[in-house]
Amino acid sequence: MRFASSIFATALSAALAAPVSAQGVLVKIDGSSTVYPVTEAVAEEFQKAEKNAIKVTVGISGTGGGFKKFCRGETDISGASRPILKAEMDACAKEGITYYELPVAFDALTVVVNPKNTWLDRGITVEQLKRMWEPGAQGKVMRWNQIDPSWPDAPLKLFGAGADSGTFDYFTEAIVGKSKSSRGDFTASEDDNVLVQGVQRDANALGFFGYAYYAENKEKLKSVAVIEKAGRPAVKPDMTTVIDGSYQPLSRPIFIYVNAKAYGRAEVKKFVEYYMAHGAQLSKEVKYVPLPDRAYQINREHLAKGKKGTVFGGVAEVGVRIEDLLAREAKL
Amino acid sequence: MSAIAPSRTEVRRLIVRARRLDVLFVALGIVALGIGFATFVALFLDMLIDGWSRLRPEFFTQFPSRRAGQAGILSAWVGTLLVMIVTACVAVPLGVAAGIYLEEYAPKNWVTDLIEINITNLAGVPSIVYGLLALGLFVYAFGLGQSVQTAGLTLALLILPVVIVATREAIRSIPGMIREGAYAVGATRWQTVKDHIIPYSTPGILTGVIIGMSRAIGETAPIITIGALTFIAFLPPPPVTGDFPFLSFEWLSAPFTVMPIQMFNWTSRPDPAFHANAAAAGTILVFMTLAMNALAIWLRFRLRKNIKW
């Protein structure tokens, strides 16, 4: 049993040597799964550009989970699909953590139907979506013609993001008017591919998810134009309508939050600078809507002048247009 | 008398009935086995076909990427391998020692009974519970961080009950006369254990270890709980270095990812091309498990040959 005793010795010495850690230069990032594709693309290119001298890790804990780690000082950067909330601001303040809030791209929540659906070709109003999704509709609004008599007398099959996601929070806030307030009798999944398949298989289905999932499955799904209010035009989500602010209220900015103290470290500073320089091009590549150059310029100014904190005051908001966002960020 | 004894025809009928039941049971057994086996083969072939286009040498040598065609599993398989090494180094000595103690040394009283019941129960505790325990204990209380060693220790805890139970079963299968013979020629308890009990129970223990490790290699929940990463494009520092003392344990505290997490991330991507990557990674994970099992069977075969009772 010399073999067993030798592995035991190895284990023991390993345990003793364990707490020593010298990992070199490392940038730790965590947070929202919505921001992940952009950050991942930036991290990949950044490490190539730096010839792997700076290491970057990206985790997925969700916006809320990411902020928990961020406000304990465990991560340098946190991705967020919504602005930081009051409770999270307090948690950060308690630990003495200050941060830069940097919008990096826009995402458009996309309402999709089966390609066979023709009755929504002229669009759907926010009010109709509300009647479809509000908690009161549960068990009552079960057929398409209950929303609009001109629509077919066919069962209404709904697919949506799971209740733990920021996407669900945003959609309910924007459509029903209250975050997390929704009917419960729809097919919910945290895995958007399940929703894609569900809508693809059922001619009477309607679902919603991030634009990237629609963009990758354009031949299987049809996006629906959204009418914000009566009298407004029906607008389909794409790069143009999100940038000019006409796709409302389902477009939303996504952010990274950078720990101000960590930003003092050369590697974090380099990474954030790289993010601001290449974020537009890379977010477009992963099917997000890039911000105008001016936005990244404002971000750079905030970093240079040490302008920390959030411009949202800890409240969840919907329908923030790129222009509003820039005007607000500029005032910080 | 002849009224009590069954007639010849009755005996015949009984035999026919018993044989029919026998055939029926064999059929039932084959059907049960077939369902399990066919399901596995169908799933595996489906995965293999989906992932076939990605099963190229580059797949093993490339880091994850946002482009499906360039994404590989280098950091994932290295992470899985390192975590498994830590798990084995911790769980095997601890589990085997605990099993031997319980079987050979422990006094038979209510404390031992209590420990035994607990170990059996622990084998059935959901893995996420171990993840939460590890998050509080290893990550925060011991400050080991979200690292290879934390993951290895967590999975070691998870499979420890399996190893202990297997060790005890293996020891129990050794005939009592072996022990008695050793004592009869004046061997101490430790000599008996060292020269007889451990060598003879090794095949059984190995089986238990492999069952445990096969469970650990596919675990996702506890690893996510302790904070394994999704995107990591570098490897932990190598264990062998050019400078004195030539060995380095820095890799233990390095951040990491493992195969199931890489797979999970790829299945949830919008771009369908990533689903082929996930299937390919799944196929490799199955092969890793099969390789571990094959190694165990080979070791068991070799060790059994040396046993001469």
XYZ file of C-alpha atoms in Angstrom:
641
model
C 0.000 0.000 0.000
C 2.870 2.326 -0.695
C 0.707 3.771 -3.439
C -2.050 4.794 -1.049
C 0.349 6.336 1.424
C 2.058 8.327 -1.303
C -1.217 9.826 -2.524
C -2.080 10.622 1.033
C 1.234 12.437 1.453
C 0.544 14.359 -1.744
C -2.895 15.331 -0.527
C -1.493 16.492 2.775
C 1.259 18.615 1.295
C -1.265 19.976 -1.186
C -3.565 20.996 1.639
C -0.707 22.749 3.398
C 0.426 24.575 0.306
C -3.119 25.517 -0.610
C -3.698 28.989 0.848
C -0.693 30.429 -0.977
C -1.943 31.934 -4.178
C -0.082 33.896 -6.759
C -2.228 33.994 -9.835
C -0.571 36.877 -11.579
C -2.743 39.520 -13.147
C -6.373 38.531 -13.213
C -9.562 40.432 -14.013
C -12.624 38.844 -12.405
C -15.999 39.419 -14.012
C -19.415 38.017 -13.127
C -23.075 38.931 -13.471
C -25.943 38.865 -15.956
C -26.289 36.167 -18.580
C -27.651 38.845 -20.956
C -24.424 40.856 -20.781
C -22.295 37.698 -20.870
C -22.020 37.308 -24.676
C -20.677 40.853 -25.064
C -18.248 40.586 -22.155
C -17.110 37.165 -23.317
C -16.349 38.494 -26.792
C -14.411 41.425 -25.315
C -12.519 39.120 -22.928
C -11.608 36.761 -25.750
C -10.255 39.514 -27.998
C -8.571 41.338 -25.109
C -6.620 38.267 -24.032
C -5.484 37.750 -27.608
C -4.428 41.384 -27.886
C -2.497 41.177 -24.611
C -0.879 37.882 -25.653
C -2.436 36.214 -22.576
C -0.355 38.315 -20.173
C -3.591 39.414 -18.515
C -6.094 36.737 -17.587
C -9.821 37.387 -17.615
C -12.516 35.141 -16.142
C -16.225 35.580 -16.789
C -18.925 33.877 -14.721
C -22.729 33.860 -14.991
C -24.560 34.536 -11.725
C -27.384 36.679 -13.034
C -27.650 40.428 -12.511
C -28.688 40.100 -8.859
C -26.228 37.322 -8.017
C -23.467 39.264 -9.732
C -24.153 42.385 -7.648
C -24.038 40.307 -4.451
C -20.489 39.201 -5.250
C -19.547 42.643 -6.579
C -20.673 44.393 -3.391
C -18.637 41.968 -1.284
C -15.589 42.961 -3.305
C -15.167 39.500 -4.831
C -15.324 40.647 -8.436
C -13.779 43.569 -10.308
C -16.569 44.037 -12.846
C -20.246 43.027 -12.821
C -22.524 42.741 -15.835
C -26.109 43.971 -15.360
C -29.174 43.855 -17.610
C -30.820 46.579 -15.499
C -29.504 49.492 -13.417
C -28.320 48.773 -9.871
C -31.213 48.759 -7.366
C -31.459 50.606 -4.064
C -30.828 47.515 -1.919
C -27.731 46.685 -3.948
C -26.483 50.276 -3.704
C -26.810 50.052 0.079
C -24.968 46.716 0.169
C -22.087 48.219 -1.810
C -22.023 51.353 0.339
C -21.855 49.245 3.500
C -18.701 47.537 2.233
C -17.286 50.841 1.057
C -17.419 49.827 -2.579
C -17.797 52.567 -5.152
C -18.275 51.917 -8.830
C -18.464 53.313 -12.327
C -21.697 52.651 -14.209
C -20.969 52.099 -17.887
C -23.742 51.357 -20.408
C -22.241 49.087 -23.065
C -25.056 48.137 -25.456
C -28.795 47.881 -26.003
C -30.890 44.744 -26.088
C -34.370 44.498 -27.600
C -36.825 42.106 -25.993
C -38.478 40.545 -29.008
C -42.055 39.258 -29.215
C -42.125 36.275 -31.550
C -44.779 34.081 -33.160
C -44.819 31.051 -35.422
C -44.167 31.848 -39.132
C -47.712 30.590 -39.895
C -49.197 33.367 -37.796
C -50.580 36.021 -40.165
C -52.957 37.888 -37.898
C -50.163 39.716 -36.081
C -48.484 40.948 -39.261
C -49.808 44.422 -38.602
C -48.377 44.439 -35.107
C -49.647 44.163 -31.563
C -50.276 46.951 -29.083
C -48.753 47.049 -25.613
C -52.322 47.122 -24.301
C -53.135 43.845 -26.100
C -49.946 42.282 -24.769
C -50.940 43.393 -21.313
C -54.358 41.744 -21.599
C -52.561 38.605 -22.682
C -49.968 38.537 -19.909
C -51.455 40.264 -16.841
C -52.133 38.101 -13.755
C -55.907 38.495 -14.237
C -55.700 36.729 -17.597
C -54.746 33.472 -15.929
C -57.271 30.779 -16.754
C -59.554 33.328 -18.512
C -57.854 34.618 -21.640
C -57.229 31.308 -23.360
C -58.085 32.010 -27.020
C -56.726 34.513 -29.524
C -60.145 35.985 -30.363
C -60.677 36.966 -26.735
C -58.088 39.723 -27.239
C -59.278 40.855 -30.651
C -62.441 39.444 -32.310
C -60.774 39.631 -35.724
C -58.132 37.142 -34.596
C -58.819 33.413 -35.034
C -60.744 31.291 -32.573
C -57.661 29.273 -31.677
C -55.965 28.440 -28.378
C -53.426 30.986 -27.163
C -50.130 29.318 -26.218
C -47.694 31.522 -24.341
C -43.961 31.047 -23.868
C -41.817 33.319 -21.719
C -38.658 33.749 -19.711
C -38.450 32.102 -16.287
C -39.306 34.111 -13.183
C -35.686 34.309 -12.001
C -34.407 36.152 -15.027
C -33.912 39.861 -15.537
C -35.719 39.424 -18.856
C -38.924 38.369 -17.078
C -38.578 41.328 -14.668
C -38.153 43.764 -17.520
C -40.935 42.368 -19.713
C -43.504 42.387 -16.909
C -42.454 45.867 -15.819
C -42.742 47.174 -19.392
C -45.941 45.385 -20.408
C -47.981 44.751 -17.256
C -46.627 47.786 -15.428
C -45.305 45.974 -12.394
C -42.115 43.945 -12.169
C -42.641 40.163 -11.757
C -46.410 40.545 -12.130
C -47.589 38.030 -14.712
C -50.009 35.194 -15.316
C -48.539 31.882 -14.231
C -50.066 29.529 -16.794
C -47.507 29.863 -19.566
C -44.527 27.730 -20.536
C -41.620 29.287 -18.658
C -37.980 28.413 -19.150
C -34.647 29.924 -18.191
C -33.288 28.316 -21.334
C -34.361 30.487 -24.250
C -33.758 27.664 -26.726
C -36.709 25.826 -25.159
C -38.873 28.860 -25.938
C -37.551 29.049 -29.501
C -38.512 25.416 -30.074
C -41.895 25.836 -28.406
C -42.924 28.736 -30.635
C -41.466 27.065 -33.703
C -43.662 23.981 -33.205
C -46.986 25.628 -32.451
C -48.841 27.826 -34.952
C -50.816 29.410 -32.096
C -47.825 30.293 -29.943
C -46.472 33.648 -28.819
C -43.283 34.157 -26.837
C -40.632 36.700 -25.893
C -36.865 36.691 -25.355
C -33.703 38.657 -26.081
C -33.103 39.835 -29.663
C -30.029 37.608 -30.124
C -32.147 34.448 -29.885
C -34.508 35.774 -32.554
C -31.612 36.897 -34.761
C -30.079 33.410 -34.733
C -33.429 31.733 -35.496
C -34.942 34.130 -38.050
C -35.976 31.361 -40.429
C -37.937 29.507 -37.717
C -39.686 32.463 -36.091
C -41.415 35.704 -36.958
C -40.922 38.844 -34.907
C -43.962 40.964 -34.107
C -44.068 44.729 -34.505
C -44.995 46.434 -31.254
C -47.312 49.447 -31.065
C -46.498 51.465 -27.973
C -49.760 53.427 -27.853
C -52.780 53.791 -30.116
C -51.861 56.115 -32.960
C -48.172 55.222 -32.850
C -46.653 53.179 -35.672
C -46.016 49.445 -35.361
C -42.271 48.932 -34.950
C -40.240 45.770 -35.401
C -37.046 45.370 -33.401
C -33.802 45.800 -35.317
C -30.589 47.813 -35.059
C -32.170 50.969 -36.533
C -35.379 51.061 -34.518
C -33.528 50.461 -31.273
C -30.934 53.157 -31.991
C -33.492 55.781 -33.026
C -35.579 54.906 -29.957
C -38.756 54.036 -31.885
C -38.853 50.402 -30.637
C -40.499 51.007 -27.301
C -40.975 50.018 -24.529
C -39.068 46.754 -24.948
C -35.547 48.015 -25.616
C -33.261 48.181 -22.644
C -29.699 49.269 -21.974
C -27.229 46.756 -20.548
C -24.365 47.806 -18.286
C -21.098 46.872 -16.750
C -20.294 48.136 -13.260
C -16.603 48.574 -12.511
C -15.262 48.551 -8.965
C -13.554 51.971 -8.613
C -10.753 50.601 -6.459
C -10.097 47.749 -8.862
C -10.004 50.290 -11.698
C -6.827 51.584 -10.059
C -5.147 48.316 -11.067
C -3.414 48.513 -14.436
C -4.956 45.293 -15.795
C -8.551 46.281 -14.958
C -7.996 49.746 -16.438
C -6.605 48.237 -19.623
C -9.542 45.836 -19.905
C -12.163 48.559 -19.411
C -10.411 50.775 -21.944
C -10.430 47.892 -24.396
C -14.127 47.335 -23.684
C -14.946 50.968 -24.441
C -12.863 50.947 -27.633
C -14.169 47.666 -29.084
C -17.515 47.202 -27.290
C -19.548 48.658 -30.169
C -18.150 46.379 -32.844
C -18.170 43.272 -30.665
C -21.704 43.772 -29.333
C -22.909 44.072 -32.940
C -21.146 40.823 -33.743
C -22.994 38.956 -30.967
C -26.335 40.466 -32.167
C -26.737 43.250 -29.660
C -27.340 46.875 -30.570
C -24.212 48.982 -30.053
C -24.483 52.443 -28.524
C -23.446 55.501 -30.541
C -19.753 56.417 -30.226
C -20.707 59.354 -28.039
C -21.882 56.943 -25.302
C -18.521 55.233 -25.039
C -16.922 58.701 -25.094
C -19.041 59.783 -22.113
C -18.082 56.559 -20.321
C -14.400 57.324 -20.888
C -14.885 60.837 -19.504
C -16.546 59.461 -16.369
C -13.635 57.110 -15.843
C -11.065 59.837 -16.439
C -12.770 62.334 -14.143
C -13.597 59.757 -11.472
C -17.372 60.252 -11.767
C -18.732 57.321 -9.815
C -22.232 56.105 -8.977
C -25.459 55.504 -10.870
C -27.754 57.890 -12.733
C -30.844 55.786 -12.090
C -31.202 56.328 -8.356
C -31.851 52.657 -7.662
C -35.241 52.415 -9.400
C -36.189 49.944 -12.105
C -37.240 51.863 -15.224
C -38.576 50.953 -18.621
C -38.460 52.701 -21.954
C -35.175 54.500 -21.482
C -34.125 55.666 -24.941
C -30.478 55.884 -25.922
C -30.820 59.683 -26.093
C -32.283 59.866 -22.552
C -29.563 57.593 -21.305
C -26.808 59.727 -22.806
C -28.322 62.945 -21.516
C -28.541 61.464 -18.036
C -25.094 59.952 -18.040
C -23.661 63.270 -19.259
C -25.110 65.075 -16.258
C -23.417 62.800 -13.721
C -51.267 -42.469 1.008
C -51.929 -42.156 -2.682
C -54.662 -39.646 -1.860
C -52.055 -37.197 -0.434
C -49.264 -37.658 -2.972
C -49.899 -35.706 -6.195
C -50.579 -37.756 -9.217
C -48.133 -37.972 -12.043
C -50.127 -35.603 -14.262
C -50.323 -33.060 -11.461
C -46.557 -33.135 -11.045
C -46.172 -32.621 -14.777
C -48.499 -29.652 -14.669
C -46.551 -28.148 -11.762
C -43.284 -28.513 -13.612
C -44.694 -26.958 -16.777
C -46.055 -24.041 -14.770
C -42.760 -23.484 -12.989
C -40.863 -23.590 -16.279
C -43.277 -21.157 -17.869
C -42.737 -18.734 -14.978
C -39.016 -19.183 -15.402
C -39.165 -18.246 -19.085
C -41.461 -15.357 -18.253
C -38.985 -13.969 -15.747
C -36.099 -14.268 -18.184
C -38.167 -12.403 -20.788
C -39.015 -9.721 -18.246
C -35.345 -9.376 -17.342
C -34.298 -9.034 -20.975
C -36.982 -6.420 -21.608
C -35.880 -4.441 -18.532
C -32.262 -4.579 -19.585
C -33.164 -3.758 -23.173
C -35.089 -0.633 -22.210
C -32.170 0.715 -20.214
C -29.570 -0.221 -22.780
C -31.563 0.972 -25.793
C -32.216 4.321 -24.128
C -28.532 4.813 -23.454
C -27.489 3.767 -26.950
C -30.136 5.972 -28.579
C -29.146 9.013 -26.529
C -25.460 8.390 -27.023
C -25.738 7.870 -30.787
C -27.896 10.965 -31.133
C -25.274 12.983 -29.263
C -22.436 11.431 -31.239
C -24.098 12.253 -34.577
C -24.850 15.828 -33.492
C -21.335 16.418 -32.248
C -19.403 14.402 -34.815
C -18.420 17.376 -36.957
C -16.751 19.006 -33.948
C -14.818 15.972 -32.711
C -11.482 17.050 -34.164
C -8.089 17.350 -32.455
C -8.417 21.167 -32.298
C -11.526 20.759 -30.170
C -9.275 19.534 -27.337
C -6.607 22.190 -27.735
C -8.731 25.320 -28.100
C -10.182 27.576 -25.438
C -13.858 28.579 -25.406
C -14.751 31.217 -27.943
C -17.752 33.253 -29.052
C -17.398 31.610 -32.457
C -18.747 28.073 -32.330
C -16.296 26.773 -34.921
C -13.283 27.965 -32.934
C -14.510 27.028 -29.488
C -12.847 24.104 -27.745
C -12.826 22.359 -24.412
C -9.187 22.782 -23.366
C -9.892 24.648 -20.131
C -12.873 22.381 -19.408
C -11.203 19.006 -19.708
C -8.065 20.153 -17.900
C -10.296 21.576 -15.158
C -12.262 18.330 -14.878
C -9.046 16.294 -14.746
C -7.480 18.451 -12.011
C -10.656 18.506 -9.935
C -10.916 14.714 -10.225
C -7.293 14.331 -9.059
C -7.973 16.422 -5.962
C -11.213 14.519 -5.340
C -9.482 11.135 -5.564
C -6.516 12.225 -3.407
C -8.882 13.333 -0.649
C -11.787 10.900 -0.864
C -9.856 7.653 -1.310
C -7.519 7.799 1.727
C -10.213 9.288 3.982
C -12.959 6.960 2.814
C -10.877 3.794 2.892
C -9.424 4.623 6.318
C -12.889 5.369 7.688
C -14.277 2.151 6.206
C -11.464 0.033 7.648
C -11.819 1.655 11.039
C -15.572 1.103 11.148
C -15.250 -2.515 10.051
C -12.112 -3.648 11.907
C -11.571 -1.385 14.895
C -14.756 0.418 15.915
C -16.435 -0.933 19.038
C -20.015 -2.064 18.480
C -22.028 0.499 20.389
C -24.703 3.110 19.741
C -22.204 5.784 18.666
C -20.928 3.525 15.891
C -24.503 2.683 14.920
C -25.335 6.373 14.750
C -22.309 7.064 12.541
C -23.211 4.151 10.284
C -26.794 5.332 9.825
C -25.555 8.822 9.049
C -23.071 7.663 6.442
C -25.733 5.611 4.678
C -28.056 8.603 4.712
C -25.346 10.976 3.476
C -25.004 8.883 0.322
C -28.518 9.985 -0.594
C -28.231 13.705 0.162
C -28.795 15.860 -2.954
C -25.534 17.217 -4.324
C -26.659 20.850 -4.157
C -26.623 20.544 -0.351
C -22.926 19.699 -0.511
C -22.456 22.700 -2.773
C -24.050 25.032 -0.245
C -22.023 23.515 2.595
C -18.834 23.945 0.582
C -19.694 27.553 -0.276
C -19.991 28.430 3.396
C -17.170 26.246 4.663
C -14.424 26.072 2.031
C -15.003 29.294 0.091
C -15.790 31.679 2.950
C -14.771 30.116 6.291
C -11.488 28.556 5.103
C -10.884 31.181 2.431
C -9.943 28.629 -0.216
C -11.641 30.723 -2.890
C -13.483 29.632 -5.994
C -10.716 27.311 -7.019
C -9.757 23.813 -8.146
C -9.133 22.743 -4.538
C -12.575 23.902 -3.370
C -14.249 21.964 -6.174
C -12.111 18.883 -5.483
C -12.880 18.963 -1.765
C -16.602 19.475 -2.411
C -16.821 16.488 -4.739
C -14.672 14.471 -2.313
C -17.259 15.116 0.416
C -19.967 14.118 -2.020
C -18.452 10.718 -2.832
C -16.993 9.994 0.611
C -20.074 8.049 1.798
C -20.005 5.945 -1.383
C -16.323 5.102 -0.841
C -16.854 4.265 2.834
C -19.820 2.003 2.152
C -17.983 0.233 -0.697
C -14.899 -0.285 1.486
C -16.994 -1.836 4.219
C -18.818 -4.123 1.814
C -15.504 -5.231 0.312
C -14.021 -5.974 3.728
C -17.109 -7.910 4.792
C -16.762 -10.194 1.793
C -13.366 -11.417 3.028
C -13.832 -14.812 4.758
C -13.437 -14.622 8.543
C -10.897 -17.428 8.552
C -8.325 -15.195 6.841
C -8.432 -12.891 9.825
C -8.399 -15.816 12.267
C -5.454 -17.392 10.468
C -3.453 -14.174 10.686
C -4.187 -13.782 14.381
C -3.346 -17.433 14.942
C 0.217 -16.938 13.725
C 0.549 -13.931 16.016
C -0.101 -11.001 13.668
C -1.244 -7.724 15.237
C -4.430 -6.059 14.107
C -2.530 -3.573 11.922
C -0.463 -6.351 10.342
C -3.644 -8.228 9.515
C -5.209 -5.139 7.981
C -2.084 -4.126 6.065
C -1.158 -7.545 4.672
C -4.542 -9.189 4.249
C -7.605 -7.021 4.599
C -6.503 -4.155 2.348
C -5.023 -6.249 -0.474
C -8.025 -8.589 -0.598
C -10.592 -5.809 -0.468
C -8.854 -3.573 -3.041
C -10.901 -4.793 -6.045
C -14.139 -4.033 -4.214
C -12.879 -0.698 -2.954
C -11.810 0.297 -6.463
C -15.283 -0.429 -7.773
C -16.743 1.856 -5.125
C -14.226 4.584 -5.861
C -15.016 4.470 -9.570
C -18.770 4.588 -8.963
C -18.159 7.638 -6.795
C -15.829 9.307 -9.288
C -18.240 8.653 -12.158
C -20.901 10.443 -10.191
C -18.551 13.313 -9.363
C -17.378 13.895 -12.938
C -20.864 14.771 -14.152
C -21.862 16.931 -11.195
C -22.840 20.479 -12.100
C -24.970 21.880 -9.296
C -22.408 21.938 -6.442
C -19.697 23.212 -8.776
C -21.859 26.102 -9.951
C -22.748 26.880 -6.338
C -19.112 27.258 -5.344
C -18.564 29.535 -8.322
C -17.045 27.722 -11.273
C -16.586 30.044 -14.206
C -18.152 30.006 -17.605
C -15.499 31.745 -19.673
C -11.897 30.974 -18.895
C -9.267 30.996 -21.603
C -6.160 30.037 -19.688
C -4.903 26.975 -17.861
C -3.938 26.676 -14.200
C -0.186 26.940 -13.515
C 1.571 23.636 -14.303
C 2.304 21.308 -11.354
C 5.878 20.761 -12.491
C 8.173 23.780 -12.775
C 11.713 24.397 -13.944
C 12.884 25.874 -10.634
C 13.529 24.213 -7.309
C 11.557 22.423 -5.771
C 10.205 21.515 -9.239
C 6.733 20.919 -7.873
C 4.133 23.628 -7.651
C 0.742 23.532 -5.989
C -0.390 26.873 -7.323
C -2.844 25.136 -9.650
C -4.886 24.195 -6.608
C -5.946 27.782 -6.040
C -6.505 28.616 -9.702
C -9.931 29.512 -11.099
C -11.423 26.827 -13.312
C -14.326 25.441 -15.279
C -15.410 21.829 -15.829
C -16.944 19.862 -18.701
C -20.608 19.837 -17.568
C -20.588 23.621 -17.097
C -19.057 24.186 -20.518
C -21.726 21.918 -22.001
C -24.525 23.651 -20.166
C -23.350 27.040 -21.383
C -23.212 25.853 -24.977
C -26.717 24.358 -24.924
C -28.173 27.673 -23.775
C -26.560 29.721 -26.562
C -28.702 31.344 -29.251
C -26.454 30.212 -32.118
C -27.451 26.605 -33.003
C -23.853 25.868 -34.067
C -22.964 25.777 -30.371
C -25.353 22.885 -29.822
C -23.015 20.688 -31.880
C -20.201 21.728 -29.550
C -22.318 20.747 -26.554
C -23.047 17.344 -28.091
C -19.353 16.810 -28.820
C -18.414 17.777 -25.253
C -21.089 15.393 -23.935
C -19.693 12.547 -26.011
C -16.230 13.188 -24.614
C -17.598 13.309 -21.074
C -19.206 9.884 -21.616
C -15.887 8.586 -22.931
C -14.047 10.025 -19.913
C -16.421 8.126 -17.629
C -16.075 4.943 -19.706
C -12.274 5.278 -19.616
C -12.373 5.555 -15.835
C -14.544 2.460 -15.637
C -12.255 0.565 -18.000
C -9.260 1.476 -15.859
C -11.068 0.176 -12.780
C -11.983 -3.101 -14.447
C -8.399 -3.595 -15.620
C -6.976 -2.793 -12.166
C -9.488 -5.085 -10.520
C -8.630 -7.894 -12.887
C -4.892 -7.508 -12.241
C -5.273 -7.273 -8.494
C -7.597 -10.281 -8.327
C -4.976 -12.366 -10.072
C -2.607 -11.743 -7.184
C -5.069 -12.908 -4.573
C -4.386 -16.487 -3.586
C -6.619 -17.780 -0.846
